[in-house]
Short mmCIF file of C-alpha atoms and ligand atoms in Angstrom, two decimals:
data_model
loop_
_atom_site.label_atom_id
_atom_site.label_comp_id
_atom_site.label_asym_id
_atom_site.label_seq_id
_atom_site.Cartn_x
_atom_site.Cartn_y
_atom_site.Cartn_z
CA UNK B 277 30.62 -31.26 95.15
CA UNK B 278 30.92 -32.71 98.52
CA UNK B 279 32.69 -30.33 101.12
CA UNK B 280 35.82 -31.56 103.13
CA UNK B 281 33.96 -31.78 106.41
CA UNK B 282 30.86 -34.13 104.54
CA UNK B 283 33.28 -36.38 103.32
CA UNK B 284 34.97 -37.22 105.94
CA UNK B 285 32.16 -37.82 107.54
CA UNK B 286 30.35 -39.78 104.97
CA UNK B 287 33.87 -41.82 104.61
CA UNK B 288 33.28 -42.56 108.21
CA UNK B 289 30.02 -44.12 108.07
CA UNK B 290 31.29 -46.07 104.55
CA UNK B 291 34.00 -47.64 106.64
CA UNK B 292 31.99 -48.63 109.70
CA UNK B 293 29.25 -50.42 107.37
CA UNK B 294 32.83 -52.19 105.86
CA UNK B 295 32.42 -50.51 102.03
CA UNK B 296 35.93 -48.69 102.31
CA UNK B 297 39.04 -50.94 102.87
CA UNK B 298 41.01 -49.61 105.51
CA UNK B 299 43.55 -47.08 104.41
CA UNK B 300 46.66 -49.25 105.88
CA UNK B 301 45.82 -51.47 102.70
CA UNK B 302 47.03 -49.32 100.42
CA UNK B 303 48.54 -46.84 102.27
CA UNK B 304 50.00 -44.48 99.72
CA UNK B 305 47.60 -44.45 96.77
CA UNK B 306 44.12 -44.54 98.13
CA UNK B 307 43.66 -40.70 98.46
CA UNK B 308 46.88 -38.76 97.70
CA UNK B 309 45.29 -37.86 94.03
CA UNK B 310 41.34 -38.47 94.59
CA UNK B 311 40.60 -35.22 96.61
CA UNK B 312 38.37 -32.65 94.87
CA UNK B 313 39.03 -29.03 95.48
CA UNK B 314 36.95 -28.63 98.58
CA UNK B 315 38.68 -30.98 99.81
CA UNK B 316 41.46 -29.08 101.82
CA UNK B 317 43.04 -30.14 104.74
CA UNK B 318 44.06 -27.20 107.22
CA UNK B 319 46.81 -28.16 108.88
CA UNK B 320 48.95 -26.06 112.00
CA UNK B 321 52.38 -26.67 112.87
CA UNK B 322 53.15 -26.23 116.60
CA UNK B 323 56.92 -25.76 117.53
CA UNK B 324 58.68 -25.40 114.28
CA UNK B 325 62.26 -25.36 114.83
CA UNK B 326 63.21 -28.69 113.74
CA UNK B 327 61.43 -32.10 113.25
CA UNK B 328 58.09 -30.31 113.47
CA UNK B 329 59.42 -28.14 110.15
CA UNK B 330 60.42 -31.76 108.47
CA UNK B 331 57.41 -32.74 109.51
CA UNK B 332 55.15 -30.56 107.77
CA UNK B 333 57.43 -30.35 104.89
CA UNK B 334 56.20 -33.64 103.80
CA UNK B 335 52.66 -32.73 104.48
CA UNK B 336 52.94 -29.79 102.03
CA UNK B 337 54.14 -32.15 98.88
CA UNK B 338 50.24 -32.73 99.47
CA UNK B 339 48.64 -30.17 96.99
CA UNK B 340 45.46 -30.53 99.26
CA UNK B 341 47.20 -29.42 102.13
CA UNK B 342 47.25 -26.15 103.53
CA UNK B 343 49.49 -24.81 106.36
CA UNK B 344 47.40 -21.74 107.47
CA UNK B 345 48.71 -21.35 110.65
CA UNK B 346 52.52 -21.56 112.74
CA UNK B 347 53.14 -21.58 116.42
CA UNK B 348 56.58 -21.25 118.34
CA UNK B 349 57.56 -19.07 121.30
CA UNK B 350 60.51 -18.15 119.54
CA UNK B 351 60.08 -15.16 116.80
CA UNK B 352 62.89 -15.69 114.84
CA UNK B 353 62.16 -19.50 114.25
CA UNK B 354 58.48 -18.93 113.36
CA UNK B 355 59.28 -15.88 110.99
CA UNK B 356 61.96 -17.89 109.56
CA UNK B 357 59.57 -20.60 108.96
CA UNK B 358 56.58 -18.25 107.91
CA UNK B 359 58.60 -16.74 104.96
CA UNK B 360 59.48 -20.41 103.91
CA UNK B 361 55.44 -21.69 103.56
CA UNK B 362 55.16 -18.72 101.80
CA UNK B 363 57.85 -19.44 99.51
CA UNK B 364 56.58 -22.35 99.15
CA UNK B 365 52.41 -21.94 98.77
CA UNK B 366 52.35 -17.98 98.04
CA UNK B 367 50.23 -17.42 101.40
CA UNK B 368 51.68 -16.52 104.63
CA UNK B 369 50.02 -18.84 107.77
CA UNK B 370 48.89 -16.69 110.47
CA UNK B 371 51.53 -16.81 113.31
CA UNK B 372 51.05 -17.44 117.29
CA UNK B 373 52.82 -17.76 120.11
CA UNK B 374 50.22 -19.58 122.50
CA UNK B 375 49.01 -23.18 120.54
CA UNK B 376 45.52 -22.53 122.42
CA UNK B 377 44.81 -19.92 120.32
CA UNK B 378 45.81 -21.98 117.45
CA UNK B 379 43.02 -24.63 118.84
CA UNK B 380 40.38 -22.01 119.04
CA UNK B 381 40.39 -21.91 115.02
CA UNK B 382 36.94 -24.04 113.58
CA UNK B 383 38.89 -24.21 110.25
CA UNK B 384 41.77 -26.32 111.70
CA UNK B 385 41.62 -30.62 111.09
CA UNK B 386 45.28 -31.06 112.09
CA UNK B 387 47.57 -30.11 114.17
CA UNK B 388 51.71 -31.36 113.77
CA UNK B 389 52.87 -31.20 117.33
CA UNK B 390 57.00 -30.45 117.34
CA UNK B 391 57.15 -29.09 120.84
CA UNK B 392 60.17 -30.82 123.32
CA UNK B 393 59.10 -33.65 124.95
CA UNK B 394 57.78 -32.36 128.25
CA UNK B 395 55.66 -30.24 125.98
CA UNK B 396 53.61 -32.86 123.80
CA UNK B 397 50.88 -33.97 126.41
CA UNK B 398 49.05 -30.72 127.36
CA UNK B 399 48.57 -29.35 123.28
CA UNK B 400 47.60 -32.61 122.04
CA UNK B 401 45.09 -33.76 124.73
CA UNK B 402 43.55 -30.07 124.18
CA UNK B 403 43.63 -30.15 120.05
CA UNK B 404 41.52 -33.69 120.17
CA UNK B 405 39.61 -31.70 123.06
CA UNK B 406 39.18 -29.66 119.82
CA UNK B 407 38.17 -31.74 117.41
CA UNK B 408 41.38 -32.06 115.62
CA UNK B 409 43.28 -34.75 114.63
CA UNK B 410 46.82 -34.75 115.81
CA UNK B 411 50.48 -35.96 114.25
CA UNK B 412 52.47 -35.78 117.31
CA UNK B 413 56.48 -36.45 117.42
CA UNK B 414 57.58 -39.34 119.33
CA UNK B 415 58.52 -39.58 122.54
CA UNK B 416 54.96 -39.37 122.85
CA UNK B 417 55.44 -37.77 126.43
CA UNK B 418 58.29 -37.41 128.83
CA UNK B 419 56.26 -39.01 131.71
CA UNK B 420 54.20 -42.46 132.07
CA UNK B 421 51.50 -40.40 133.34
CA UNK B 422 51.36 -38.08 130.25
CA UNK B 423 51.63 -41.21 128.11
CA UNK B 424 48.25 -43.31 129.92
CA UNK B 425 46.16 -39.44 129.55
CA UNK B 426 47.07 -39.00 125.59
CA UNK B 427 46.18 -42.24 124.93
CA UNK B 428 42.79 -41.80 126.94
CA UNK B 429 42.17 -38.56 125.06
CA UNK B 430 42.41 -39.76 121.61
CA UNK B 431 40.05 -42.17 122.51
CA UNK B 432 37.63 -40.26 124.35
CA UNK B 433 37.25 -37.75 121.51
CA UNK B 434 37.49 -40.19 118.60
CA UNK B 435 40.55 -38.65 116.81
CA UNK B 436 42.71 -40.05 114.14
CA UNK B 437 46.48 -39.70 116.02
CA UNK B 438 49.76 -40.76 114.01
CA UNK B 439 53.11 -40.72 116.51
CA UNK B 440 55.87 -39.31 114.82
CA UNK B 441 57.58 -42.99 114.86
CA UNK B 442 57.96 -43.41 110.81
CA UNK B 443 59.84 -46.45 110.69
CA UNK B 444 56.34 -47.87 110.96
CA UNK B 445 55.59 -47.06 107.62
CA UNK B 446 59.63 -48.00 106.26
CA UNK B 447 58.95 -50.47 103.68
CA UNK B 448 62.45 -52.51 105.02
CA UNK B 449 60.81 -52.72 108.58
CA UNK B 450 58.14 -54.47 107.01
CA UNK B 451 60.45 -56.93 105.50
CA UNK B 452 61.90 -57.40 108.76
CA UNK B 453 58.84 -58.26 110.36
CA UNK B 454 58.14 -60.67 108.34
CA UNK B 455 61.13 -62.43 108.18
CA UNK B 456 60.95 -62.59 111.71
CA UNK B 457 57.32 -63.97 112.30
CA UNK B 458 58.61 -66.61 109.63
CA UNK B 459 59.92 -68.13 112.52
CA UNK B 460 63.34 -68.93 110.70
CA UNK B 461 65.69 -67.56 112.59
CA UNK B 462 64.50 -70.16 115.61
CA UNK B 463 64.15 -69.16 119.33
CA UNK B 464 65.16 -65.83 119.68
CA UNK B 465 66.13 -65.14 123.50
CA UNK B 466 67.54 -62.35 123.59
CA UNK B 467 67.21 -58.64 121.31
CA UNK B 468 69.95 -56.44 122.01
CA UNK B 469 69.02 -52.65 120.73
CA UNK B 470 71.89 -49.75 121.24
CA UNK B 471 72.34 -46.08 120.22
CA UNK B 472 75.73 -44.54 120.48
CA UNK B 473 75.59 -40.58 119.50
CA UNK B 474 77.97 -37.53 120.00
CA UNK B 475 75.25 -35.19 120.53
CA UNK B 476 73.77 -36.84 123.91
CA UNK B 477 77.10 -35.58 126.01
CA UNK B 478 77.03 -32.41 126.62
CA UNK B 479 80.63 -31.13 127.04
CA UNK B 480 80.86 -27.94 126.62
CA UNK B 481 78.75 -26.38 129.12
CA UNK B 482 78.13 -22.26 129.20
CA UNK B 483 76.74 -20.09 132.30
CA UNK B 484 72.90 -19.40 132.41
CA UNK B 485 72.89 -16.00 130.29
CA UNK B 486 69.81 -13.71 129.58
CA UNK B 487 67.05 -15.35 127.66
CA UNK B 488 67.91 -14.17 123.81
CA UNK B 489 65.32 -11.66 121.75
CA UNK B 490 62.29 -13.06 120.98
CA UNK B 491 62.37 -15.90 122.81
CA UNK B 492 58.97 -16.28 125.51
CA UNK B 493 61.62 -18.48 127.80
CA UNK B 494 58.36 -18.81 130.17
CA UNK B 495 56.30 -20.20 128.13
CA UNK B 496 58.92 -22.75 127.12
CA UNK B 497 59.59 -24.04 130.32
CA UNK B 498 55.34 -23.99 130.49
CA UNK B 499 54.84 -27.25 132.89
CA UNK B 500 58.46 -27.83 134.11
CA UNK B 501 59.88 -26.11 136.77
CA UNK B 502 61.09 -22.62 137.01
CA UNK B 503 64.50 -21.91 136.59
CA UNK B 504 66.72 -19.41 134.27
CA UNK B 505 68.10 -19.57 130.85
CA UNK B 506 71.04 -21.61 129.83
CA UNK B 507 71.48 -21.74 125.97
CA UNK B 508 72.61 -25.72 126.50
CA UNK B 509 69.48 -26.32 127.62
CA UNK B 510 67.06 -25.03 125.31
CA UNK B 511 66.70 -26.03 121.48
CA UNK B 512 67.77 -29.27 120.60
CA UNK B 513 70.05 -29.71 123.67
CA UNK B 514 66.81 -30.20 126.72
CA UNK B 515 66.67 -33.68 125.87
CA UNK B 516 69.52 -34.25 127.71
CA UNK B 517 67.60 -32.68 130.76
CA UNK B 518 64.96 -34.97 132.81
CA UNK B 519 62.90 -31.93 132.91
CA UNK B 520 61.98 -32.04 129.36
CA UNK B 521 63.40 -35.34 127.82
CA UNK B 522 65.20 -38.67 128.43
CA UNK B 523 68.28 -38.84 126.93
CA UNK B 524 69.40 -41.41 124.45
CA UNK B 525 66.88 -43.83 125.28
CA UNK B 526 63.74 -41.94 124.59
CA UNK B 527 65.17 -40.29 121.86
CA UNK B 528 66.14 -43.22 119.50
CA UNK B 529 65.24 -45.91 122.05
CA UNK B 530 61.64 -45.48 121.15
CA UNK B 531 62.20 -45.80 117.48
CA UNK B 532 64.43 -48.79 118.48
CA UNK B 533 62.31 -50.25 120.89
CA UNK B 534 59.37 -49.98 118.85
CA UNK B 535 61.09 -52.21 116.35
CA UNK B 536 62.24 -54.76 119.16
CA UNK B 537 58.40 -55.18 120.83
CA UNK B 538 56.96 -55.36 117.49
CA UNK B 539 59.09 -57.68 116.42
CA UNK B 540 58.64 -60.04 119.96
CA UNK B 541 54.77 -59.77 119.78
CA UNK B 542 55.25 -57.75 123.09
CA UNK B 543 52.18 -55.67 123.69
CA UNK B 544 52.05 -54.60 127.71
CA UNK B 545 55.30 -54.89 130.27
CA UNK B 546 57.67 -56.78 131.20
CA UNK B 547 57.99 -59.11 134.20
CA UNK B 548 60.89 -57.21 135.45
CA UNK B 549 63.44 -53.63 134.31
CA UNK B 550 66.99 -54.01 135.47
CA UNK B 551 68.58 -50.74 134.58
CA UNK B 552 72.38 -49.23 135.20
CA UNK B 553 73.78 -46.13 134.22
CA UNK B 554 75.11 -42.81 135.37
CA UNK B 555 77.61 -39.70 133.62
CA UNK B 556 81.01 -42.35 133.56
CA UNK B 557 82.23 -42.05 130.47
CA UNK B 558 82.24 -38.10 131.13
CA UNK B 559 81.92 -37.20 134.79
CA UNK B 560 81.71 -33.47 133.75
CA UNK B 561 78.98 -33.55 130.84
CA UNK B 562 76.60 -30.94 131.60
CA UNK B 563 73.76 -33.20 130.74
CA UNK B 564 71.55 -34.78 132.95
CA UNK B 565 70.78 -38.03 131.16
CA UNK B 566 72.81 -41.23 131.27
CA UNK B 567 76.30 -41.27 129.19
CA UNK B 568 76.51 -44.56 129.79
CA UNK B 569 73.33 -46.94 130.24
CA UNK B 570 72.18 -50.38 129.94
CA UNK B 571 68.97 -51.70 130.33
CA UNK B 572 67.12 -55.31 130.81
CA UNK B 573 63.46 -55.75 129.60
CA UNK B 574 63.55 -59.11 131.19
CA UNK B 575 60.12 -62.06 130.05
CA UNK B 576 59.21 -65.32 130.43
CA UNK B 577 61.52 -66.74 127.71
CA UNK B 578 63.47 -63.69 126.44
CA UNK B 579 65.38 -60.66 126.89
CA UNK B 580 65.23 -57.26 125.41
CA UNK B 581 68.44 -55.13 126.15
CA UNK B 582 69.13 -51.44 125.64
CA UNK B 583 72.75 -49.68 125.91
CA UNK B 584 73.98 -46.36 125.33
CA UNK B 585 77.03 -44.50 125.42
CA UNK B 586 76.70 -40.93 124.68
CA UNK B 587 79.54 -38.99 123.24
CA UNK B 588 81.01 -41.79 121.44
CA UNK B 589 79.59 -43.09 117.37
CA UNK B 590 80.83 -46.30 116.73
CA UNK B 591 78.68 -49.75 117.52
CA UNK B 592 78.49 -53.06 117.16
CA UNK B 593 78.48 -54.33 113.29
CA UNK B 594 80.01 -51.30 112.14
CA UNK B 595 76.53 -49.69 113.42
CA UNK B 596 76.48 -46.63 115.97
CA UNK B 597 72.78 -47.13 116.26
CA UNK B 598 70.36 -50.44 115.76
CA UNK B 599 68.67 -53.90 117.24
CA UNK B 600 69.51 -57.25 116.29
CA UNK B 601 67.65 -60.30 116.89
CA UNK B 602 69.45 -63.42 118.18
CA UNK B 603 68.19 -66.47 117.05
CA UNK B 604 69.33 -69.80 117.88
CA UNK B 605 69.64 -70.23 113.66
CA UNK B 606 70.89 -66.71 112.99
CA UNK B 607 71.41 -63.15 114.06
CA UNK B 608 69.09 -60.46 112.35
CA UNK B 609 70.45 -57.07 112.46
CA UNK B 610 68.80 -53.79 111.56
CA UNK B 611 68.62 -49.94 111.80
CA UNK B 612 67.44 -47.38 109.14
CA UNK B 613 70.12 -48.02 106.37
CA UNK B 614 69.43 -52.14 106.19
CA UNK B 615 68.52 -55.03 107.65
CA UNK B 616 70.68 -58.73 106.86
CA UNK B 617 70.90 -62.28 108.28
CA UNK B 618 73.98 -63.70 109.40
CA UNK B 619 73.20 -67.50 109.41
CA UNK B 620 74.71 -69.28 112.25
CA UNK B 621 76.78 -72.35 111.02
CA UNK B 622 74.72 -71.61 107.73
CA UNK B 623 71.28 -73.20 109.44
CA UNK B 624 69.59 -70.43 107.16
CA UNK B 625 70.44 -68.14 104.27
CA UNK B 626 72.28 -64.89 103.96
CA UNK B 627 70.37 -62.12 103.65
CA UNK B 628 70.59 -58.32 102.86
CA UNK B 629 67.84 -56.00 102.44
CA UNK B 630 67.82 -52.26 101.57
CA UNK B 631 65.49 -49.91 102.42
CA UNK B 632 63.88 -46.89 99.92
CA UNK B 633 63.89 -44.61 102.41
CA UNK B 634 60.41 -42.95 101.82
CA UNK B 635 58.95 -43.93 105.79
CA UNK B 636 58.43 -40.40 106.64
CA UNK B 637 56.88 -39.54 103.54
CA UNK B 638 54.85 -42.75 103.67
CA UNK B 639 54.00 -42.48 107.54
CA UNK B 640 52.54 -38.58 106.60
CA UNK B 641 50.55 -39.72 103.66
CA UNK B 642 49.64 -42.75 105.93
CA UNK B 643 47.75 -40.32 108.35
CA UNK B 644 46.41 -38.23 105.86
CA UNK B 645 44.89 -41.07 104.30
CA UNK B 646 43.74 -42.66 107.79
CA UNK B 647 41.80 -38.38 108.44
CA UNK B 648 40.25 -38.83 105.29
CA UNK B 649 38.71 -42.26 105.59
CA UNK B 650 38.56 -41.73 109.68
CA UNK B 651 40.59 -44.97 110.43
CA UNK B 652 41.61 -44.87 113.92
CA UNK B 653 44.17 -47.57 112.78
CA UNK B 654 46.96 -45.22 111.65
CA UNK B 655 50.90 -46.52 111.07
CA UNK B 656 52.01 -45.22 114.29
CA UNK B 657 48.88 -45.45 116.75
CA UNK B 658 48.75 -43.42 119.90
CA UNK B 659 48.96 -46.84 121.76
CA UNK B 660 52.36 -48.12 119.79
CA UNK B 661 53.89 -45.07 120.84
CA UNK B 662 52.52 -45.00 124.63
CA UNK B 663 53.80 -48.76 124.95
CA UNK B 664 57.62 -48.27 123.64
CA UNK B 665 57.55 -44.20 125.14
CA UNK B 666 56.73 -45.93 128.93
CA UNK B 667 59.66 -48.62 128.17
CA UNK B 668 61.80 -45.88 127.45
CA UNK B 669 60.67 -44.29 131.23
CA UNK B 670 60.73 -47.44 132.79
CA UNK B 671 64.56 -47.81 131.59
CA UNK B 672 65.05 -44.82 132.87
CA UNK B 673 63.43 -44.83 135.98
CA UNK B 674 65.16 -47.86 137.12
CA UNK B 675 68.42 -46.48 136.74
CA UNK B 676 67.71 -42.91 138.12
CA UNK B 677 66.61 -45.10 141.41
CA UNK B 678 69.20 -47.74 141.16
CA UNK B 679 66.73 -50.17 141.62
CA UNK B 680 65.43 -53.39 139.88
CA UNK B 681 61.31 -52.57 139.40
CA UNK B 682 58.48 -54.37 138.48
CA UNK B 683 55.65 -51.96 137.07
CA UNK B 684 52.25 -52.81 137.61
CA UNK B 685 50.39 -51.07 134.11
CA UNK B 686 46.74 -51.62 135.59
CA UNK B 687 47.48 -50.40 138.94
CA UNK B 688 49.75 -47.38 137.44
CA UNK B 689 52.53 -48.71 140.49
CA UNK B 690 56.07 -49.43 141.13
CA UNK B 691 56.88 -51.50 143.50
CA UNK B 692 58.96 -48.79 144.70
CA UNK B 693 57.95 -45.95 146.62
CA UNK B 694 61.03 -43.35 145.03
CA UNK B 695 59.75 -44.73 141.41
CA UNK B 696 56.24 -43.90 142.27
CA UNK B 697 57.25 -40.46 142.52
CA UNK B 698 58.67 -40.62 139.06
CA UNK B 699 55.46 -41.76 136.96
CA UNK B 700 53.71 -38.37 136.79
CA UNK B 701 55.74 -34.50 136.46
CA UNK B 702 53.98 -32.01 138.94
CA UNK B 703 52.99 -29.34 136.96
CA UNK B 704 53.83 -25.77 137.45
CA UNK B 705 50.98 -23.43 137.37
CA UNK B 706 49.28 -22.38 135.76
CA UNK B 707 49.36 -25.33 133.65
CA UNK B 708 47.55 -28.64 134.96
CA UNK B 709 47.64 -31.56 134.84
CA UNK B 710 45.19 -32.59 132.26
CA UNK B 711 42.18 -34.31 133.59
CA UNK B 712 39.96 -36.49 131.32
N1 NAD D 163 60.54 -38.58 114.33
C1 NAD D 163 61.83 -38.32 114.36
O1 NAD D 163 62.65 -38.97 113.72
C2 NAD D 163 62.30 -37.16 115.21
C3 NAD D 163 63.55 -36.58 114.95
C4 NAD D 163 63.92 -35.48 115.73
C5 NAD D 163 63.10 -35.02 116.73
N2 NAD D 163 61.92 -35.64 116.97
C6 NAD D 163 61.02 -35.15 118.05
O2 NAD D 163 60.48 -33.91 117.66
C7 NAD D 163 60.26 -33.07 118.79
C8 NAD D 163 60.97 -31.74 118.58
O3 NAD D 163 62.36 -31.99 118.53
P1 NAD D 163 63.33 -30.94 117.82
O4 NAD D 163 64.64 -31.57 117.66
O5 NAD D 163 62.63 -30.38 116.63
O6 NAD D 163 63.40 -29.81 118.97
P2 NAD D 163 63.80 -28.26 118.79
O7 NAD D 163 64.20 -27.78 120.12
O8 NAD D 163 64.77 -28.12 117.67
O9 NAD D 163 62.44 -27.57 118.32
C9 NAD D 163 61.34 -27.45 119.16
C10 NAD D 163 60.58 -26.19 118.79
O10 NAD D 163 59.43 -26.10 119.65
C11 NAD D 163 59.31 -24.73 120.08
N3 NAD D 163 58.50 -24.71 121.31
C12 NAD D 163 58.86 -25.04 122.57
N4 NAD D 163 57.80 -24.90 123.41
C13 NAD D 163 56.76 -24.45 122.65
C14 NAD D 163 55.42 -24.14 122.94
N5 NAD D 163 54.91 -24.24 124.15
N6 NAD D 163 54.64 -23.73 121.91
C15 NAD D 163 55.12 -23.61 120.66
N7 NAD D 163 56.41 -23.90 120.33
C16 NAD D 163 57.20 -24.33 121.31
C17 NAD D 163 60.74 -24.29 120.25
O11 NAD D 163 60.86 -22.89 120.28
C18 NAD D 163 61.39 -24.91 119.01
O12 NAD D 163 61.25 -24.07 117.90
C19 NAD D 163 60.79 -33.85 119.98
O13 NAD D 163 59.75 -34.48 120.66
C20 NAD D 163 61.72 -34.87 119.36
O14 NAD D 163 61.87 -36.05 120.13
C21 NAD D 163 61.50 -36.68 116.21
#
């Protein structure tokens, strides 16, 4: 019998000398039954509250999968969560409170990183550090700094890295693609992507209170600056806070904007990011982040434009959330419950495609598949989600300075001194800064 750590080496060597196809050819089938009993994948879920917990859900429909350890600074989530894998598998994980000690463990392969934005960098540059091969949620990181150092970490250490992006594996997105490199809906000039959402205004603020049982406040602040507890800033509700997130437009503009540069071929930065926004539509929302925002990715011979207005759910097309494509023979719309064609003066046909809605299932299998056969080339790669995470900053950025910017990706620059001072979060010791 082979053992876990053989084979994936041995897979390695296979697929360098070209005798294994590359998992993203058959991305669901390839492995998902073929591994032997020693073949056990040890998975550890850091920050399990909410996506990370969805997250490893669908690793754990894997039989070969084992969750043998949880990490949160809150108790009562990663008790909660404990009794639930045990439920589930019969074997409790061991539970900690400090992911380093989670990355000291030899019989680790995978970590699931669930952590707030502002807390993604520092545990997944140290688990590839590690030698383990990292799922981490999407944005990436909540600076343009953090996003250039993951990326150079994942490379320096070798490791398989899926972003947590799964409409990269939606079978309808495919479809899209397609349709769109077809060519058939013409020239398209401009993409127009918007995400309208209730949650993103915050409007019913409360005082800072004491930090509730259980919770290491301390440690979840880690990197960002010290300051006390206020309940509408903590779980769920610190994207809204620059600190740790970036609003609307990192949280579903980089699942939207991932769909708009894939689908324009766009693979480094734009000429020029036009950005306006401020708190307008509520000029008392406790958040931070932009209620109202519009952005302009602008290129030679296109257009990619973002909006947002938080506290509202209704859209154009019926659609609160979604891109669409303008073409000079037809408009291509899409978000996660279809895509369709609307001919213009009926230069093409009608189209209207549904989606099965397996992606995340798909995208998880996808990068256990791509850790088994060590392809680097998983669904989501760590450089997809650097590109459309620093679009989502450079948005942002623009508007927080009011200015009109031109980012120079080589040189790491604005041409704007206040902007400059945006690109990388100071970190609070006794966290660094990681250096590669
Ligand atoms: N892929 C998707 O569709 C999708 C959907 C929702 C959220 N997300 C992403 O998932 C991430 C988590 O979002 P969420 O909504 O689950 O947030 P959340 O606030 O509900 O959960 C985060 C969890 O991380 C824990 N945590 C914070 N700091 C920690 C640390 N240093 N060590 C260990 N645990 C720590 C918190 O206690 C909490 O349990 C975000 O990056 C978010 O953008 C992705």
């Amino acid at each position: 019998m082979i053992s876990r750590r053989n084979f994936i080496r041995n897979s390695a060597s296979a697929i360098a000398a070209g005798l294994v196809m590359p998992s993203i050819l058959n991305e669901s089938s390839m492995f998902a039954h073929a591994v032997g009993a020693n073949d056990k994948i040890n998975v550890a879920l850091i920050g399990c509250k909410s996506m990370g917990w969805a997250d490893l859900s669908d690793f754990l429909i894997h039989p070969e999968v084992d969750c043998v350890a949880l990490c949160d600074i809150d108790k009562g989530v990663l008790e909660g969560r404990a009794a639930e894998v045990e439920k589930m598998r019969n074997k409790k994980p061991v539970l900690y409170g400090d992911y380093r000690k989670v990355l000291e463990r030899k019989d680790i392969d995978a970590v699931i990183i669930g952590t707030p934005d502002h807390w993604h960098c520092l545990p997944m540059v140290d688990a590839c550090a590690a030698g383990k091969d990292v799922y981490v949620e999407k944005p990436i990181a909540n600076s343009i700094a953090e996003c250039d150092v993951m990326v150079a970490a994942a490379k320096k250490y070798n490791r398989v890295v899926q972003v947590g992006q799964q409409q990269r594996s939606g079978n309808h997105w495919h479809e899209m693609k397609k349709y769109i490199d077809s060519g058939k809906l013409g020239k398209i000039a401009r993409v127009n992507v918007w995400a309208n959402f209730n949650y993103a205004a915050i409007l019913n603020p409360v005082p800072d209170g004491p930090v509730p049982a259980g919770v290491d406040f301390e440690t979840w602040l880690g990197p960002a600056p010290k300051r006390t507890f206020n309940e509408r800033r903590f779980h769920g509700l610190w994207r809204m806070f620059w600190d740790y997130g970036g609003g609307l437009l990192t949280d579903w503009g980089v699942h939207l904007l991932d769909m708009a540069l894939w689908g324009m071929n766009v693979k480094g930065m734009p000429n020029r990011i036009l950005s306006s926004g401020g708190n307008f539509a509520y000029p008392d929302d406790y958040a931070e982040t932009f209620d109202t925002l519009s952005v302009i990715y602008e290129y030679d011979d296109f257009i990619i434009q973002w909006s947002n207005v938080a506290g509202t759910e209704s859209g154009p097309y019926g659609r609160n959330y979604g891109l669409e494509f303008k073409g000079t023979n037809g408009t291509l719309i899409a978000n996660r419950e279809s895509w369709e064609v609307l001919p213009e003066q009926n230069k093409i046909e009608a189209i209207k495609s549904m989606p099965n809605f397996q992606d995340h299932k798909d995208h998880v299998t996808n990068f256990l598949n791509c850790m088994k056969s060590r392809d680097m080339n998983t669904a989501c790669t760590i450089d997809n989600g650097s590109l459309c995470a620093k679009y989502a900053h450079l948005g942002n950025i623009s508007a927080r300075v009011k200015s009109a910017l031109v980012y120079d990706d080589a040189k790491k620059k604005f041409d704007n001194a206040e902007a400059n001072k945006l690109i990388k979060p100071n970190y609070r010791k006794p966290w660094k800064f990681p250096e590669l």
